[in-house]
PDB file of C-alpha atoms and ligand atoms in Angstrom:
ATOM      1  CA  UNK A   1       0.000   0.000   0.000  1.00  0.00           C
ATOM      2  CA  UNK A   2       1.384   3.642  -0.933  1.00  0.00           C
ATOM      3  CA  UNK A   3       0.968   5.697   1.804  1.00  0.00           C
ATOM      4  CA  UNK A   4       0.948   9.570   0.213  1.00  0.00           C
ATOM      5  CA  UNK A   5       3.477  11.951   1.114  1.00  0.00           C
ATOM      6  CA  UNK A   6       2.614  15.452   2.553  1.00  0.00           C
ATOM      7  CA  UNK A   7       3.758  18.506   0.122  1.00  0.00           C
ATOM      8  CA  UNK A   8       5.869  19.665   3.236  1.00  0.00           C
ATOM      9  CA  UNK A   9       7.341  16.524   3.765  1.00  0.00           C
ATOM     10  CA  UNK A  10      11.053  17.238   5.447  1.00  0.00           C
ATOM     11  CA  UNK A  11      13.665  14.495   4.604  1.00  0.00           C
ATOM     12  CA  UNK A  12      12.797  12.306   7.523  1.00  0.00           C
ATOM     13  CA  UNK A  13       9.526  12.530   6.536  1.00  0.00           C
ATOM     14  CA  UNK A  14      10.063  11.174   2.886  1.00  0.00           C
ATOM     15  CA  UNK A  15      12.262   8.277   4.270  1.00  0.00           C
ATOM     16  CA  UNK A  16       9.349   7.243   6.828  1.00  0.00           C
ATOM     17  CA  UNK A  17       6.336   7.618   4.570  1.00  0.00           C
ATOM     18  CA  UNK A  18       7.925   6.981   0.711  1.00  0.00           C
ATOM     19  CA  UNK A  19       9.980   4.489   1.583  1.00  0.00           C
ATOM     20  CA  UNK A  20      10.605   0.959   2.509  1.00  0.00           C
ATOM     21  CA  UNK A  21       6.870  -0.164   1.300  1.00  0.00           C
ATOM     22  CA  UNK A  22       7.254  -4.074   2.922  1.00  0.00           C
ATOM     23  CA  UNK A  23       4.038  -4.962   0.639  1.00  0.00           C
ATOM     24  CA  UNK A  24       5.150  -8.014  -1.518  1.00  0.00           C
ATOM     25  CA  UNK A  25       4.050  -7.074  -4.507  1.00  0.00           C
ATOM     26  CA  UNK A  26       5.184  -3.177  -4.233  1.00  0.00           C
ATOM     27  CA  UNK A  27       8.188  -4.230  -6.607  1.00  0.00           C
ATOM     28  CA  UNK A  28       7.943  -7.734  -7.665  1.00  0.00           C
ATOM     29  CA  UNK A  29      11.511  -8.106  -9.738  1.00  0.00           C
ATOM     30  CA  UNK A  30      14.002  -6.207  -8.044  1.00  0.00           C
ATOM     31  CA  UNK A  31      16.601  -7.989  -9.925  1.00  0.00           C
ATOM     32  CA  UNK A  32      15.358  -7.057 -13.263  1.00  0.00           C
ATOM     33  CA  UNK A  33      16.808  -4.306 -15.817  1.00  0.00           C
ATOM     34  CA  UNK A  34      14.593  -2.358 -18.504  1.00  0.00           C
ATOM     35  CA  UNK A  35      16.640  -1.514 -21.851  1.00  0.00           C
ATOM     36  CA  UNK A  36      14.149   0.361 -22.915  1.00  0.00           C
ATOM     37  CA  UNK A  37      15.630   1.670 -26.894  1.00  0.00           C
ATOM     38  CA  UNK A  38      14.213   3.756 -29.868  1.00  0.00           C
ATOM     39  CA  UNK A  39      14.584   7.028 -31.562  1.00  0.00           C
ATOM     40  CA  UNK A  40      14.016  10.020 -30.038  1.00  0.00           C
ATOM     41  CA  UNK A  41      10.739  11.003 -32.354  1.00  0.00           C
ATOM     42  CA  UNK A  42       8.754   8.584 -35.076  1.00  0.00           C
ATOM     43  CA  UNK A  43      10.136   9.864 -38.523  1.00  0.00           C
ATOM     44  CA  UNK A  44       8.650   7.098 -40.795  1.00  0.00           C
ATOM     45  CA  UNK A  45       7.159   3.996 -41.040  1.00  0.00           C
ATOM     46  CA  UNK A  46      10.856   2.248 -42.343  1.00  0.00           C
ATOM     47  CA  UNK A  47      12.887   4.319 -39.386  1.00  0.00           C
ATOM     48  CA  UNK A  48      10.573   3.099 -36.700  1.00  0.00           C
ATOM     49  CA  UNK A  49      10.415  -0.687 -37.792  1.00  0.00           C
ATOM     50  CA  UNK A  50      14.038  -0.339 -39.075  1.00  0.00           C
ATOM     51  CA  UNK A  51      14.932   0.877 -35.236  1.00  0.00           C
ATOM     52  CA  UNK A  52      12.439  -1.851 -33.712  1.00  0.00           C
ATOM     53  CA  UNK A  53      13.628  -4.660 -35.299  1.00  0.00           C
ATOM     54  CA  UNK A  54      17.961  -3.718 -34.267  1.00  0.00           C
ATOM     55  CA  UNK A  55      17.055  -2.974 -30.693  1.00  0.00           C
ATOM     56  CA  UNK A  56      14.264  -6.245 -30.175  1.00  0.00           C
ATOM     57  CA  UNK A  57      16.980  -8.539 -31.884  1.00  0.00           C
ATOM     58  CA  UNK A  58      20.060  -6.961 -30.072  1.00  0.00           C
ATOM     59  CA  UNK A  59      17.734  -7.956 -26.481  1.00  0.00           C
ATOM     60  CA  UNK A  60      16.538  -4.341 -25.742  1.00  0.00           C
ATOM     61  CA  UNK A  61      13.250  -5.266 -23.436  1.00  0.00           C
ATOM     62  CA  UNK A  62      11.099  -2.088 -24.572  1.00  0.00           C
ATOM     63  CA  UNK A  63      10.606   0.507 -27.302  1.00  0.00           C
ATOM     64  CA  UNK A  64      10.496   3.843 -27.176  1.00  0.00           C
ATOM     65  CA  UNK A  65       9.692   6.658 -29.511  1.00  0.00           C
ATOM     66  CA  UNK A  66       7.953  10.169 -29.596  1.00  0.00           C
ATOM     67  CA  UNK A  67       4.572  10.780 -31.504  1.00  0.00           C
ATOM     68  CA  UNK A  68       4.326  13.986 -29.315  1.00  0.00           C
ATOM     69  CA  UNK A  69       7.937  15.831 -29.179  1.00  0.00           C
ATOM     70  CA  UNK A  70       8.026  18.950 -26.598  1.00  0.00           C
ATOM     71  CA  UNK A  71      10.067  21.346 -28.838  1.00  0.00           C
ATOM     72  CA  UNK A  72      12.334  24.064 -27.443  1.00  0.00           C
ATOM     73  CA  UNK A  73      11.098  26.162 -30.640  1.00  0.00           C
ATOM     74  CA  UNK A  74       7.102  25.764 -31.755  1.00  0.00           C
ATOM     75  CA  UNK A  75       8.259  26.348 -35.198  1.00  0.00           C
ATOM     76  CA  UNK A  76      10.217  22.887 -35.003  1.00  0.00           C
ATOM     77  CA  UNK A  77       8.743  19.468 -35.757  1.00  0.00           C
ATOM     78  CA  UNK A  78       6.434  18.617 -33.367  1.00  0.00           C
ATOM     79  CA  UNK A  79       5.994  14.840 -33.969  1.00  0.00           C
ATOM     80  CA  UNK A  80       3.545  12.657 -36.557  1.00  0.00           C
ATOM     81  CA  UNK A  81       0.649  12.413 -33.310  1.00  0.00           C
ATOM     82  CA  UNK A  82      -1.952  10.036 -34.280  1.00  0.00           C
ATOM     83  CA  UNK A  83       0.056   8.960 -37.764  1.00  0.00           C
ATOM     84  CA  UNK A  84       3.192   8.528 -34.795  1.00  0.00           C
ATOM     85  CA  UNK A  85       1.070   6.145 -33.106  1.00  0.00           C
ATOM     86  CA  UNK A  86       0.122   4.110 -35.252  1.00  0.00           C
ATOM     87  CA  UNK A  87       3.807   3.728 -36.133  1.00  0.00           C
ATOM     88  CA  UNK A  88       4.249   2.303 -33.075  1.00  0.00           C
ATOM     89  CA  UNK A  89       1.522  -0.361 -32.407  1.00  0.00           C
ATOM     90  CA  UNK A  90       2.883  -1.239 -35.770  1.00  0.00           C
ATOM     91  CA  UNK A  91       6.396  -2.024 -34.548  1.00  0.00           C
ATOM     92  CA  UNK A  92       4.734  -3.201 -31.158  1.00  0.00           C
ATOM     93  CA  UNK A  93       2.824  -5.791 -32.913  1.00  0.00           C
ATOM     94  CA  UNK A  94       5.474  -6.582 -35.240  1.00  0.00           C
ATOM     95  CA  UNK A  95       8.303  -7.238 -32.042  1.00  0.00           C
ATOM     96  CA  UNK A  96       6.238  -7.824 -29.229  1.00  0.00           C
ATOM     97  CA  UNK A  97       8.176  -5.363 -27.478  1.00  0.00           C
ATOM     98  CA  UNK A  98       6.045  -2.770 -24.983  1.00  0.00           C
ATOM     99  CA  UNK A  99       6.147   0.603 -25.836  1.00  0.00           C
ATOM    100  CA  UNK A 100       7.134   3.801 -24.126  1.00  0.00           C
ATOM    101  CA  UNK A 101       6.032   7.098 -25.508  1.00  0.00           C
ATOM    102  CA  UNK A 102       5.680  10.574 -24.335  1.00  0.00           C
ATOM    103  CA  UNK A 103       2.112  12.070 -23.432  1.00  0.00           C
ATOM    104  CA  UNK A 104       1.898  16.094 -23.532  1.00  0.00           C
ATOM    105  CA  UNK A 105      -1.702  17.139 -23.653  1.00  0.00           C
ATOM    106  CA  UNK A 106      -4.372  15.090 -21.331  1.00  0.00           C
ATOM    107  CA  UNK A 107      -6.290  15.486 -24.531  1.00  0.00           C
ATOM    108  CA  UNK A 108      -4.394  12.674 -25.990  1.00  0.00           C
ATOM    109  CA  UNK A 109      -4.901  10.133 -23.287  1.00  0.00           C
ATOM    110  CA  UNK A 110      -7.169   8.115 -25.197  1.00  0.00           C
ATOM    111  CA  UNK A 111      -5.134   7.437 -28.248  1.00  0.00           C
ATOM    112  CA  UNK A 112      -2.025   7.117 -26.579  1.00  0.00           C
ATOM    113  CA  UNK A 113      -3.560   4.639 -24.193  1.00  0.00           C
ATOM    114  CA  UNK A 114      -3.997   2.689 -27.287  1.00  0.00           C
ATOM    115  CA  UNK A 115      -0.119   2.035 -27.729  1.00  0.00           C
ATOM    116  CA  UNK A 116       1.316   2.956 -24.890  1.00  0.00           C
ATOM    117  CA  UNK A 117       2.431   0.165 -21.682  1.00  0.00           C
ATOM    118  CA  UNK A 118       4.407   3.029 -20.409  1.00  0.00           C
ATOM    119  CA  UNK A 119       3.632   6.950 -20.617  1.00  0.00           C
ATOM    120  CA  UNK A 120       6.411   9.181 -20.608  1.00  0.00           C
ATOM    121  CA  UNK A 121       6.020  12.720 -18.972  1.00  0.00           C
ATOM    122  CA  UNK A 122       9.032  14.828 -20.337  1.00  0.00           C
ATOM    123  CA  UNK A 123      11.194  16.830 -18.340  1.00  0.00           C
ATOM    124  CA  UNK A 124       9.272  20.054 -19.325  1.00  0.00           C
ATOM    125  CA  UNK A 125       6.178  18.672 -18.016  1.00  0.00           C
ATOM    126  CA  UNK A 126       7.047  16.901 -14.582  1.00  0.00           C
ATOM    127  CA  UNK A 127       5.256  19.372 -12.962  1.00  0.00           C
ATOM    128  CA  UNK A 128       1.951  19.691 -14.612  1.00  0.00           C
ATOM    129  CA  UNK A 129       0.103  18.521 -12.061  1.00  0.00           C
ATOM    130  CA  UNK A 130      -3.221  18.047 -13.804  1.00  0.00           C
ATOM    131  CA  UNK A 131      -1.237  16.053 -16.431  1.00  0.00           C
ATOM    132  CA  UNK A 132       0.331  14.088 -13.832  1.00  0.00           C
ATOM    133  CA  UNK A 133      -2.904  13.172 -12.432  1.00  0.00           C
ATOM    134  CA  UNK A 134      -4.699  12.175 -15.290  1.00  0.00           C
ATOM    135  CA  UNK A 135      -2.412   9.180 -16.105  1.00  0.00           C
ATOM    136  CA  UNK A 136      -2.905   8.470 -12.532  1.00  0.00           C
ATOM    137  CA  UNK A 137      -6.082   8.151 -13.432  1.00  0.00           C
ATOM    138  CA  UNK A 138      -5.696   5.960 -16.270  1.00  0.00           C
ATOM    139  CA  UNK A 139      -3.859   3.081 -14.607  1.00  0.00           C
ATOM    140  CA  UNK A 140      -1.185   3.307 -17.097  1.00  0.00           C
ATOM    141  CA  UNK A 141       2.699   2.764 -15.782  1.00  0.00           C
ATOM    142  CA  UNK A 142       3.961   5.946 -15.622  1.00  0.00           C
ATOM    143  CA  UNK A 143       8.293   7.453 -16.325  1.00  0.00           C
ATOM    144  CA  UNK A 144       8.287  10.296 -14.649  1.00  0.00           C
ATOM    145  CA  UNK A 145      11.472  12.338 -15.986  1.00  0.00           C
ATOM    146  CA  UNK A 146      12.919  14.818 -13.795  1.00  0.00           C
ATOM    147  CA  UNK A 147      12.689  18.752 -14.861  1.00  0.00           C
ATOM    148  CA  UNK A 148      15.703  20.426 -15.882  1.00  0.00           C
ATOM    149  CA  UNK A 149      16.118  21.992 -12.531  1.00  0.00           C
ATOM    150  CA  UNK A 150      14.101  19.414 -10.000  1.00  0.00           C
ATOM    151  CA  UNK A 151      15.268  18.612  -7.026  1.00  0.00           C
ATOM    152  CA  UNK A 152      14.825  14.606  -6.263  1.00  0.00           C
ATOM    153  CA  UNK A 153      11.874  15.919  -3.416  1.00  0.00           C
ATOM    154  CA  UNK A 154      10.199  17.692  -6.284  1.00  0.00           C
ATOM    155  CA  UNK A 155      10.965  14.421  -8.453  1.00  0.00           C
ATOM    156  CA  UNK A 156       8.855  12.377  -5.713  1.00  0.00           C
ATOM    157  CA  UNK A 157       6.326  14.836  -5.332  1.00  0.00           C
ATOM    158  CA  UNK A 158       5.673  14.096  -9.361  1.00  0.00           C
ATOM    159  CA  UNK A 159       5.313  10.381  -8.255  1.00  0.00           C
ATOM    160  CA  UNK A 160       3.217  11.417  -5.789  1.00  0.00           C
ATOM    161  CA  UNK A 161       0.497  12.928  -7.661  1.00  0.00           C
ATOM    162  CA  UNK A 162       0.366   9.382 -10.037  1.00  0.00           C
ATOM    163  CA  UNK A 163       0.403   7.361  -6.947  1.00  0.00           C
ATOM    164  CA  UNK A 164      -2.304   9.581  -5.147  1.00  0.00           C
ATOM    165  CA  UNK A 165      -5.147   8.507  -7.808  1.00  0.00           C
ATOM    166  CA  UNK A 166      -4.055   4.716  -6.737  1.00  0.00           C
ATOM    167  CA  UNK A 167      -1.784   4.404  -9.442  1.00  0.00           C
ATOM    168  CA  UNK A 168       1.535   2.542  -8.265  1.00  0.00           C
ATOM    169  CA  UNK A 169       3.092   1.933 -11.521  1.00  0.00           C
ATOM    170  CA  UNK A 170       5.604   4.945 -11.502  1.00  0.00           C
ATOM    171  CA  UNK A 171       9.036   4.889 -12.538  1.00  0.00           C
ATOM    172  CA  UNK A 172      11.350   7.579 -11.794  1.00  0.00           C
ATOM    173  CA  UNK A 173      14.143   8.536 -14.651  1.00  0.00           C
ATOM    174  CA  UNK A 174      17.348  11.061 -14.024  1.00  0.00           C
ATOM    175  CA  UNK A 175      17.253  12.343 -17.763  1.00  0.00           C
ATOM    176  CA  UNK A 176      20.661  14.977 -16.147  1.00  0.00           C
ATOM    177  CA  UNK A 177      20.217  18.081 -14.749  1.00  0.00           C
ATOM    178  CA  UNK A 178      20.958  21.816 -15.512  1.00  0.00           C
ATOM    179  CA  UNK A 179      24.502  22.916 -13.895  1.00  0.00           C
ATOM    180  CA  UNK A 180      27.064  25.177 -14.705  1.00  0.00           C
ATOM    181  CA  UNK A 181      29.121  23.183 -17.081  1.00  0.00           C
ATOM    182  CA  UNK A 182      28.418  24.243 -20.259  1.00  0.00           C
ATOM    183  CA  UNK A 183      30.791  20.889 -21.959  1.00  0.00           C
ATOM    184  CA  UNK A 184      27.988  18.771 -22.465  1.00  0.00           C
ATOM    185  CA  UNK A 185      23.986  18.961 -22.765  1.00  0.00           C
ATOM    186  CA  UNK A 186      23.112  17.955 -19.436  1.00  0.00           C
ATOM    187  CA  UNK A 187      24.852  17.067 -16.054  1.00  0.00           C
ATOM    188  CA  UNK A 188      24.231  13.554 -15.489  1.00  0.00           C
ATOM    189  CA  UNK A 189      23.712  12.993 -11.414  1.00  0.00           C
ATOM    190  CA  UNK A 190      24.249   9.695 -11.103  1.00  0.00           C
ATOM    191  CA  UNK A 191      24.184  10.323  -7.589  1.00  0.00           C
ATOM    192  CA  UNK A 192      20.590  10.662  -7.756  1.00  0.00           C
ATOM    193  CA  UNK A 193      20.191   6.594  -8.463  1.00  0.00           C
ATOM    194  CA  UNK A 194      20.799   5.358  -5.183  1.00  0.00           C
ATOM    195  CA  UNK A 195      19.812   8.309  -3.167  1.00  0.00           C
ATOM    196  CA  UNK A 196      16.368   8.056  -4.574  1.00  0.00           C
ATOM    197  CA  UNK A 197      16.448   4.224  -3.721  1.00  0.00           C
ATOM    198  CA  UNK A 198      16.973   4.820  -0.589  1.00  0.00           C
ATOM    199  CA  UNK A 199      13.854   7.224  -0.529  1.00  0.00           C
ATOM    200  CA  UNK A 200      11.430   5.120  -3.097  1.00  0.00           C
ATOM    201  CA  UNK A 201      10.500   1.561  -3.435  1.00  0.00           C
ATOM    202  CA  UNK A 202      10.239   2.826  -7.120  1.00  0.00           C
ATOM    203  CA  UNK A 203      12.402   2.155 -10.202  1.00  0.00           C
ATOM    204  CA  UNK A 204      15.168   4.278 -10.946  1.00  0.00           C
ATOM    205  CA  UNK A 205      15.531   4.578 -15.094  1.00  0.00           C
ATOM    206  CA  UNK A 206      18.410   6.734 -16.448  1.00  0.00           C
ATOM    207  CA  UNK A 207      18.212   8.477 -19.779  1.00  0.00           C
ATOM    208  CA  UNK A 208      21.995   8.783 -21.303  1.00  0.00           C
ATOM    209  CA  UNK A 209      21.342  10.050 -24.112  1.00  0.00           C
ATOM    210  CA  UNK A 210      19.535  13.402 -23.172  1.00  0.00           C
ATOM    211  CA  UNK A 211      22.142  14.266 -20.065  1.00  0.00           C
ATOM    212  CA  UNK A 212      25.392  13.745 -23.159  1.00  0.00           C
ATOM    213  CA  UNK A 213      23.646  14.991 -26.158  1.00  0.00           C
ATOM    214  CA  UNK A 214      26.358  13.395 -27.907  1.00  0.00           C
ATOM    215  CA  UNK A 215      26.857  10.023 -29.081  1.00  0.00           C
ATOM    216  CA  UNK A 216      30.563   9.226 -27.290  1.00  0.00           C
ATOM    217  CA  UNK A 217      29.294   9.837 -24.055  1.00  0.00           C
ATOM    218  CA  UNK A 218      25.819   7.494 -24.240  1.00  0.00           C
ATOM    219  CA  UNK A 219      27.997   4.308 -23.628  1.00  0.00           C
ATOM    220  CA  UNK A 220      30.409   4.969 -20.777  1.00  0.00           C
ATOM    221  CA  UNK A 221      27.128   6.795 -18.601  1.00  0.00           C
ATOM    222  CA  UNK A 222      25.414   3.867 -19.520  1.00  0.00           C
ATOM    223  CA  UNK A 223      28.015   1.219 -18.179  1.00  0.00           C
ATOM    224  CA  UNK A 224      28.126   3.873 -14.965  1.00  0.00           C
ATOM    225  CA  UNK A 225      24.023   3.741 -14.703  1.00  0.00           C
ATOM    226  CA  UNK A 226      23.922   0.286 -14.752  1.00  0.00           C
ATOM    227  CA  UNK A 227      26.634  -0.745 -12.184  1.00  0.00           C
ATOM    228  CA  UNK A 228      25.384   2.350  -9.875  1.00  0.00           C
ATOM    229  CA  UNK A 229      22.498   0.306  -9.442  1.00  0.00           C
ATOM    230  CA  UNK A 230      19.569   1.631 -12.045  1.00  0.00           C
ATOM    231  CA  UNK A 231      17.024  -0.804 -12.626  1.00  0.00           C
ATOM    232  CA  UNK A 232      17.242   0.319 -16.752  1.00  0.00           C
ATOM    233  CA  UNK A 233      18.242   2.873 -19.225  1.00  0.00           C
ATOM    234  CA  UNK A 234      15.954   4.621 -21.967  1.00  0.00           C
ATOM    235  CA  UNK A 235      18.597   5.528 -24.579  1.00  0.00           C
ATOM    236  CA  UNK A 236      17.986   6.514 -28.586  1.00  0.00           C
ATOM    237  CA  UNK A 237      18.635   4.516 -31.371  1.00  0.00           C
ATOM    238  CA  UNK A 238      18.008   5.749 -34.965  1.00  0.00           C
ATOM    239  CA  UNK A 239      18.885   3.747 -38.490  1.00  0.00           C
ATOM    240  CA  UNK A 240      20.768   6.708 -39.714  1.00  0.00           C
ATOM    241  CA  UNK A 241      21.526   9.367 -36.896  1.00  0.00           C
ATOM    242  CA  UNK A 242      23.060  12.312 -39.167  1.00  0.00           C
ATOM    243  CA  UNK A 243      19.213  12.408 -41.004  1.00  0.00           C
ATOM    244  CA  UNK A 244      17.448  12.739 -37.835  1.00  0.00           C
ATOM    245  CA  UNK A 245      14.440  15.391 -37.537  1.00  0.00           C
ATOM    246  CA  UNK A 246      15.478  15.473 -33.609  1.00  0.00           C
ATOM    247  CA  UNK A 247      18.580  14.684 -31.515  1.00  0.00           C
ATOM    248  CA  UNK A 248      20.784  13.032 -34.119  1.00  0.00           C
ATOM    249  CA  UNK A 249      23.825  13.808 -32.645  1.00  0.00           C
ATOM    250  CA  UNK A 250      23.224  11.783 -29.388  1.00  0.00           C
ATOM    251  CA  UNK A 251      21.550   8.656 -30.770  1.00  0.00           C
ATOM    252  CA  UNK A 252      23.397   5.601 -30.773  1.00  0.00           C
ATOM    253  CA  UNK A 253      23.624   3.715 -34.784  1.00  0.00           C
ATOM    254  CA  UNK A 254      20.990   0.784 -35.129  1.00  0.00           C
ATOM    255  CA  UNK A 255      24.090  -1.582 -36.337  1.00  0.00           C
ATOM    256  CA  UNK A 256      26.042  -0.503 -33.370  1.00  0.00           C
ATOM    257  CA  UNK A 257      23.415  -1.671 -30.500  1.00  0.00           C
ATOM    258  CA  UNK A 258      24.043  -4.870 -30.529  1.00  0.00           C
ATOM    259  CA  UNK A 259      27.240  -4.594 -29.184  1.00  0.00           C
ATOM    260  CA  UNK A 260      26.366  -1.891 -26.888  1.00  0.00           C
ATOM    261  CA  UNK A 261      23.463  -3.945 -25.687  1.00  0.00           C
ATOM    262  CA  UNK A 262      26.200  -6.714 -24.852  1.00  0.00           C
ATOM    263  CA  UNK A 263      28.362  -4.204 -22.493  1.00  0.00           C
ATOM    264  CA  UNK A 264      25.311  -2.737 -21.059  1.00  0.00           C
ATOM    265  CA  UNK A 265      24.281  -6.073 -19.858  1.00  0.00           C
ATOM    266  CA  UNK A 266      27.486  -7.435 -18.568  1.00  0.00           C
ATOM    267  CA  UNK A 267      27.444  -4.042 -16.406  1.00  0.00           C
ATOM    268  CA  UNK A 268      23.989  -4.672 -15.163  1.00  0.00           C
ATOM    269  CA  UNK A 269      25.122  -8.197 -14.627  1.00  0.00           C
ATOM    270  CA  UNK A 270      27.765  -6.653 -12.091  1.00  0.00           C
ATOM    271  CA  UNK A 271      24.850  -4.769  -9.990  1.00  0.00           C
ATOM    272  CA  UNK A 272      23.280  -8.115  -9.765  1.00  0.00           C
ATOM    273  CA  UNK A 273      20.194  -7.250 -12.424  1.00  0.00           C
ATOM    274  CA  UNK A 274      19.385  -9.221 -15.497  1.00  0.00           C
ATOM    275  CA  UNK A 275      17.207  -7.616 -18.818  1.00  0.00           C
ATOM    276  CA  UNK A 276      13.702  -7.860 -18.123  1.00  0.00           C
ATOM    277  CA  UNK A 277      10.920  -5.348 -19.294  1.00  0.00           C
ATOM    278  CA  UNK A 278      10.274  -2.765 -16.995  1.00  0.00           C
ATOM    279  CA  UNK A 279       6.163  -3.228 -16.936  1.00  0.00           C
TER     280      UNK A 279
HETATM  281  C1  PEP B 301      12.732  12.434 -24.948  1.00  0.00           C
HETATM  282  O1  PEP B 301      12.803  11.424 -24.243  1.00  0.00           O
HETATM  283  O2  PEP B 301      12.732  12.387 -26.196  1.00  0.00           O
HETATM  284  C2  PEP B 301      12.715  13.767 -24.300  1.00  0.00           C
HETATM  285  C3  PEP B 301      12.238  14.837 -24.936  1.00  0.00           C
HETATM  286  O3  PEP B 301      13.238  13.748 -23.079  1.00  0.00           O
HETATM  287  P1  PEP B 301      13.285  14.884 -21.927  1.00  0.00           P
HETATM  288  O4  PEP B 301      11.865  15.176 -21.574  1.00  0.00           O
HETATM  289  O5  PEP B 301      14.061  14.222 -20.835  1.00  0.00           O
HETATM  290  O6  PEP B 301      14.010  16.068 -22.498  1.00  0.00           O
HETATM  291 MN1   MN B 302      15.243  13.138 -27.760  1.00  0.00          MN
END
């Protein structure tokens, strides 16, 4: 049972009420590890089954992939929506694999309830609250990526409005942080993974490829995320990165991931976790 934490909650407060949930079934495969793979946005009908097929036979356990893209710019692509979706219970149906993609709008709960197993609420949107309670409301498993600038209590406070409508199938994903260094796109806390298992019973997913924003960096955070003790990574894969509409120069090549894949599990392997879908 998820008791609900209070929005004033101090730090001893979050360990005693978040925390240490002894119900059985409050995480039922602690051992297992979500490689969770995909571009960053549906392109086309050949990327998207191109990209499903290399991730699915290289042992990724879930695909991702954004029909609704929250732009820096509105005068950028904004994602294929509905077409987007489709896209993906294509490639779902095709791999068997569960799908992750990003919700925006409450208004497109119902189709994306369609495709999804997972929603994803973006980093811009971890604290739209009404958002955040509406796909508590749906029943839907829930990544919750943390803002920009969020502090972990702010992070759990997201969580907490999913869990509030009786919704316990949140996971929590470090996605890096805004600092001072200016070197790379995000700062990566990877201090954040085991600090917010020792607050939450929850999963901790980390997102490489956002925090680098380059495509050197996605492997060695990801061998780091993994033996730190996350229980998966969400990382982008696209057929041919340099034509990307978003992100190209952080997503990993389709004909590399297979090999990545390999390393990625060896180093989960060392934290004691073994690939399993995250849902
Ligand atoms: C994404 O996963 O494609 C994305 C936009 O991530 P974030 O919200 O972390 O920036
Ligand atoms: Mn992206």
């Amino acid at each position: 049972m998820m008791i609900v934490m209070k929005p004033s909650a101090t730090e001893d407060e979050i360990q005693a009420v978040v925390t240490r949930i002894e119900d059985a079934g409050a995480r039922a495969h602690p051992v297992n590890f979500a490689l969770i793979a995909g571009p960053c946005t549906v392109e086309s009908r050949d990327q998207v089954l191109t990209t499903a097929d290399a991730v699915n036979a290289a042992g990724a356990t879930m695909f991702r992939g954004g029909a609704y893209k929250p732009r820096t710019s509105p005068y950028a692509f904004q994602g294929l929506g509905v077409e987007g979706l489709r896209l993906l219970a294509e490639a779902k149906e095709r791999t068997g694999l569960p799908i992750v993609t990003e919700l925006m709008d409450a208004r497109d709960l119902p189709a994306v309830l369609e495709v999804a197993d997972v929603i994803q609420i973006g980093a811009r949107n971890m604290q739209n609250y009404s958002l955040l309670s509406e796909v508590g409301r749906s029943g839907c498993a829930v990544l919750i990526k943390r803002g920009l600038s969020s502090t972990l209590e702010e992070l759990l406070m997201a969580a907490e409005y999913v869990l509030k409508e009786g919704n316990e199938n949140v996971l929590l994903c470090e996605r890096g942080i805004r600092t001072f260094e200016t070197a790379y796109r995000f700062t990566l806390d990877l201090t954040a993974v085991p600090v917010l298992k020792e607050l939450t019973h929850l999963p901790v997913i980390v997102d490489p490829s956002h925090a680098a924003g380059r495509r050197a960096l996605v492997e060695p955070l990801s061998l780091a995320a993994a033996a730190v003790g996350a229980d998966g990574i969400i990382v982008e894969v696209h057929p041919e990165p340099d034509e990307a509409i978003c992100d190209g120069p952080q997503q990993l090549r389709t004909d590399a991931f297979a090999d990545y894949a390999a390393r990625v599990e060896q180093a989960a392997a060392v934290a004691g976790k073994i690939l399993h879908a995250a849902v």
